[in-house]
mmCIF file of C-alpha atoms in Angstrom:
data_model
loop_
_atom_site.group_PDB
_atom_site.id
_atom_site.type_symbol
_atom_site.label_atom_id
_atom_site.label_comp_id
_atom_site.label_asym_id
_atom_site.label_seq_id
_atom_site.Cartn_x
_atom_site.Cartn_y
_atom_site.Cartn_z
ATOM 1 C CA MET A 279 54.261 121.612 55.432
ATOM 2 C CA SER A 280 53.832 125.358 54.965
ATOM 3 C CA HIS A 281 50.668 126.766 53.453
ATOM 4 C CA PRO A 282 50.515 129.389 50.695
ATOM 5 C CA ARG A 283 50.152 132.884 52.039
ATOM 6 C CA VAL A 284 48.703 136.012 50.444
ATOM 7 C CA GLU A 285 49.560 139.411 51.881
ATOM 8 C CA LEU A 286 47.683 142.518 50.765
ATOM 9 C CA ILE A 287 50.132 145.293 49.847
ATOM 10 C CA GLU A 288 47.752 147.949 48.464
ATOM 11 C CA TYR A 289 44.125 148.229 47.427
ATOM 12 C CA GLY A 290 41.888 150.923 46.058
ATOM 13 C CA ILE A 291 41.934 153.295 43.100
ATOM 14 C CA PHE A 292 45.026 153.245 40.900
ATOM 15 C CA GLU A 293 46.563 155.337 38.159
ATOM 16 C CA VAL A 294 47.616 153.167 35.220
ATOM 17 C CA ARG A 295 51.116 154.262 34.273
ATOM 18 C CA SER A 296 51.594 151.557 31.650
ATOM 19 C CA VAL A 297 49.891 148.316 30.674
ATOM 20 C CA LYS A 298 49.898 145.811 27.819
ATOM 21 C CA LYS A 299 46.781 144.176 26.406
ATOM 22 C CA ILE A 300 46.724 140.593 25.145
ATOM 23 C CA LEU A 301 43.753 139.009 23.404
ATOM 24 C CA SER A 302 41.818 136.520 25.514
ATOM 25 C CA GLU A 303 38.672 134.653 24.529
ATOM 26 C CA LEU A 304 38.080 133.816 28.191
ATOM 27 C CA SER A 305 38.033 137.453 29.270
ATOM 28 C CA LEU A 306 34.778 139.344 29.631
ATOM 29 C CA ILE A 307 36.221 142.284 27.690
ATOM 30 C CA GLY A 308 38.071 140.225 25.048
ATOM 31 C CA HIS A 309 41.542 140.949 26.395
ATOM 32 C CA GLU A 310 43.629 140.785 29.537
ATOM 33 C CA PHE A 311 45.963 143.397 30.950
ATOM 34 C CA VAL A 312 49.526 142.286 31.667
ATOM 35 C CA ASP A 313 52.769 143.915 32.771
ATOM 36 C CA ALA A 314 50.873 146.717 34.475
ATOM 37 C CA GLU A 315 52.609 149.529 36.257
ATOM 38 C CA LEU A 316 50.098 150.989 38.701
ATOM 39 C CA LYS A 317 50.339 153.822 41.220
ATOM 40 C CA LEU A 318 47.962 153.877 44.174
ATOM 41 C CA LEU A 319 45.938 157.091 44.202
ATOM 42 C CA ARG A 320 43.620 156.313 47.121
ATOM 43 C CA GLY A 321 43.350 153.340 49.460
ATOM 44 C CA THR A 322 39.624 152.625 49.635
ATOM 45 C CA ASP A 323 37.099 149.859 49.122
ATOM 46 C CA LYS A 324 34.353 152.325 48.061
ATOM 47 C CA ILE A 325 34.703 152.846 44.315
ATOM 48 C CA PRO A 326 32.770 155.543 42.410
ATOM 49 C CA LEU A 327 31.506 154.318 39.044
ATOM 50 C CA ASP A 328 33.479 156.346 36.506
ATOM 51 C CA ALA A 329 34.612 155.603 32.940
ATOM 52 C CA GLY A 330 38.344 154.907 32.764
ATOM 53 C CA LEU A 331 38.690 154.363 36.514
ATOM 54 C CA CYS A 332 41.030 151.573 37.650
ATOM 55 C CA PHE A 333 40.608 149.762 40.974
ATOM 56 C CA GLY A 334 41.934 146.576 42.462
ATOM 57 C CA ILE A 335 44.573 144.964 44.627
ATOM 58 C CA LYS A 336 48.347 144.554 44.788
ATOM 59 C CA TYR A 337 49.477 141.545 46.815
ATOM 60 C CA SER A 338 52.301 139.123 47.447
ATOM 61 C CA LEU A 339 52.064 135.348 47.282
ATOM 62 C CA SER A 340 54.564 133.269 49.228
ATOM 63 C CA GLN A 341 55.123 129.637 50.168
ATOM 64 C CA PHE A 342 53.245 128.561 47.047
ATOM 65 C CA ALA A 343 54.280 125.174 45.678
ATOM 66 C CA GLY A 344 52.601 125.291 42.263
ATOM 67 C CA SER A 345 53.461 127.054 39.014
ATOM 68 C CA TYR A 346 50.023 128.632 38.515
ATOM 69 C CA PHE A 347 47.273 130.015 40.724
ATOM 70 C CA THR A 348 43.773 131.265 39.955
ATOM 71 C CA CYS A 349 42.334 134.748 40.368
ATOM 72 C CA ARG A 350 38.569 135.139 40.329
ATOM 73 C CA LEU A 351 36.633 138.371 40.157
ATOM 74 C CA LEU A 352 33.014 138.105 41.325
ATOM 75 C CA HIS A 353 30.827 140.984 40.159
ATOM 76 C CA PRO A 354 27.208 141.934 39.453
ATOM 77 C CA GLU A 355 25.852 140.423 36.249
ATOM 78 C CA VAL A 356 27.116 142.246 33.186
ATOM 79 C CA GLU A 357 26.301 141.625 29.541
ATOM 80 C CA ASN A 358 29.168 142.139 27.155
ATOM 81 C CA SER A 359 28.808 143.310 23.563
ATOM 82 C CA ASP A 360 27.891 139.733 22.549
ATOM 83 C CA ARG A 361 24.987 139.910 25.040
ATOM 84 C CA LEU A 362 26.452 137.136 27.163
ATOM 85 C CA GLY A 363 25.770 137.559 30.892
ATOM 86 C CA PHE A 364 28.624 137.046 33.342
ATOM 87 C CA THR A 365 28.946 137.202 37.141
ATOM 88 C CA GLN A 366 32.593 136.186 37.379
ATOM 89 C CA THR A 367 35.884 136.332 35.529
ATOM 90 C CA LEU A 368 38.674 133.766 35.996
ATOM 91 C CA VAL A 369 42.349 134.291 35.201
ATOM 92 C CA GLU A 370 45.136 131.780 35.686
ATOM 93 C CA LYS A 371 48.418 133.447 36.653
ATOM 94 C CA GLU A 372 51.916 132.098 36.488
ATOM 95 C CA VAL A 373 53.935 132.347 39.679
ATOM 96 C CA ASN A 374 56.751 134.869 39.223
ATOM 97 C CA SER A 375 60.079 135.164 41.046
ATOM 98 C CA ALA A 376 59.155 138.489 42.695
ATOM 99 C CA GLY A 377 55.939 137.045 44.126
ATOM 100 C CA VAL A 378 54.063 140.360 43.665
ATOM 101 C CA TYR A 379 50.877 140.642 41.583
ATOM 102 C CA ASN A 380 48.165 143.127 40.554
ATOM 103 C CA ASP A 381 44.527 142.237 39.965
ATOM 104 C CA PHE A 382 42.446 145.142 38.759
ATOM 105 C CA VAL A 383 39.534 146.373 36.704
ATOM 106 C CA ILE A 384 39.549 149.293 34.305
ATOM 107 C CA PHE A 385 36.076 150.488 33.361
ATOM 108 C CA GLU A 386 36.483 150.651 29.576
ATOM 109 C CA PHE A 387 32.936 149.981 28.363
ATOM 110 C CA ASN A 388 29.512 151.278 29.431
ATOM 111 C CA TRP A 389 28.117 147.728 29.686
ATOM 112 C CA GLN A 390 30.878 146.924 32.169
ATOM 113 C CA MET A 391 29.971 149.744 34.559
ATOM 114 C CA ILE A 392 27.564 148.070 36.999
ATOM 115 C CA PRO A 393 27.236 149.177 40.628
ATOM 116 C CA GLY A 394 27.354 146.565 43.359
ATOM 117 C CA TYR A 395 29.906 144.387 45.108
ATOM 118 C CA TRP A 396 33.031 143.332 43.214
ATOM 119 C CA THR A 397 35.236 140.748 44.965
ATOM 120 C CA PHE A 398 38.761 139.671 44.059
ATOM 121 C CA GLN A 399 39.651 136.131 45.167
ATOM 122 C CA ILE A 400 42.954 134.241 45.029
ATOM 123 C CA PHE A 401 42.787 130.426 44.848
ATOM 124 C CA ASP A 402 45.097 127.493 45.303
ATOM 125 C CA GLY A 403 43.093 124.750 43.577
ATOM 126 C CA ASP A 404 39.632 124.916 45.176
ATOM 127 C CA HIS A 405 40.864 126.653 48.330
ATOM 128 C CA VAL A 406 40.348 130.429 48.676
ATOM 129 C CA LEU A 407 43.576 131.924 49.994
ATOM 130 C CA PHE A 408 42.426 135.536 50.044
ATOM 131 C CA GLU A 409 39.551 137.817 49.076
ATOM 132 C CA LYS A 410 38.946 141.565 49.024
ATOM 133 C CA GLU A 411 35.539 143.097 48.407
ATOM 134 C CA PHE A 412 34.854 146.527 46.869
ATOM 135 C CA GLU A 413 31.572 148.409 46.745
ATOM 136 C CA VAL A 414 31.154 150.106 43.375
ATOM 137 C CA PHE A 415 28.581 152.879 43.584
ATOM 138 C CA VAL A 416 26.998 155.568 41.416
ATOM 139 C CA GLU A 417 27.903 159.030 42.618
ATOM 140 C CA ASN A 418 25.120 161.604 43.022
ATOM 141 C CA SER A 419 23.248 162.083 39.783
ATOM 142 C CA VAL A 420 22.516 165.511 38.311
ATOM 143 C CA GLU A 421 18.892 165.296 39.510
ATOM 144 C CA GLU A 422 19.981 164.547 43.072
ATOM 145 C CA GLU A 423 22.416 167.455 42.961
ATOM 146 C CA LYS A 424 19.651 169.768 41.730
ATOM 147 C CA ASP A 425 17.430 168.645 44.567
ATOM 148 C CA GLU A 426 20.185 169.329 47.076
ATOM 149 C CA ASP A 427 20.870 172.754 45.540
ATOM 150 C CA TYR A 428 17.158 173.576 45.658
ATOM 151 C CA PHE A 429 17.015 172.570 49.323
ATOM 152 C CA TYR A 430 19.887 174.907 50.210
ATOM 153 C CA ASP A 431 18.378 177.800 48.205
ATOM 154 C CA LEU A 432 15.304 177.831 50.486
#
């Protein structure tokens, strides 16, 4: 019996060329993105915290026997506009004929922009088939830049 296989195609920071939003009560942000057309801008697992930035993974799934699989995003605790704290987001995806999928985050809201480790996981039932971790970080603040400038002026 063959086992499901996940192959990473691309990961990093993406440009969103097109995407559709559908309402979802289970989603942290109140909607899910579907039918996304993404273009890889930079392959990296170090993600600067920036409003509007999109990061994630593109992967293929093969030798999968089921009709649905689960994607989980582990992230630092965030509180949405309803003040509910979350450390993970789950999405059930339908297997498609192409076998290629995108899982990604777009920083749309200030409350969503939390530095730390964000990990995408792909599951078959309770079994983790694949995971990819990203480090989301705050770029130098204005104060730090001033300090650096002051140092070089000496």
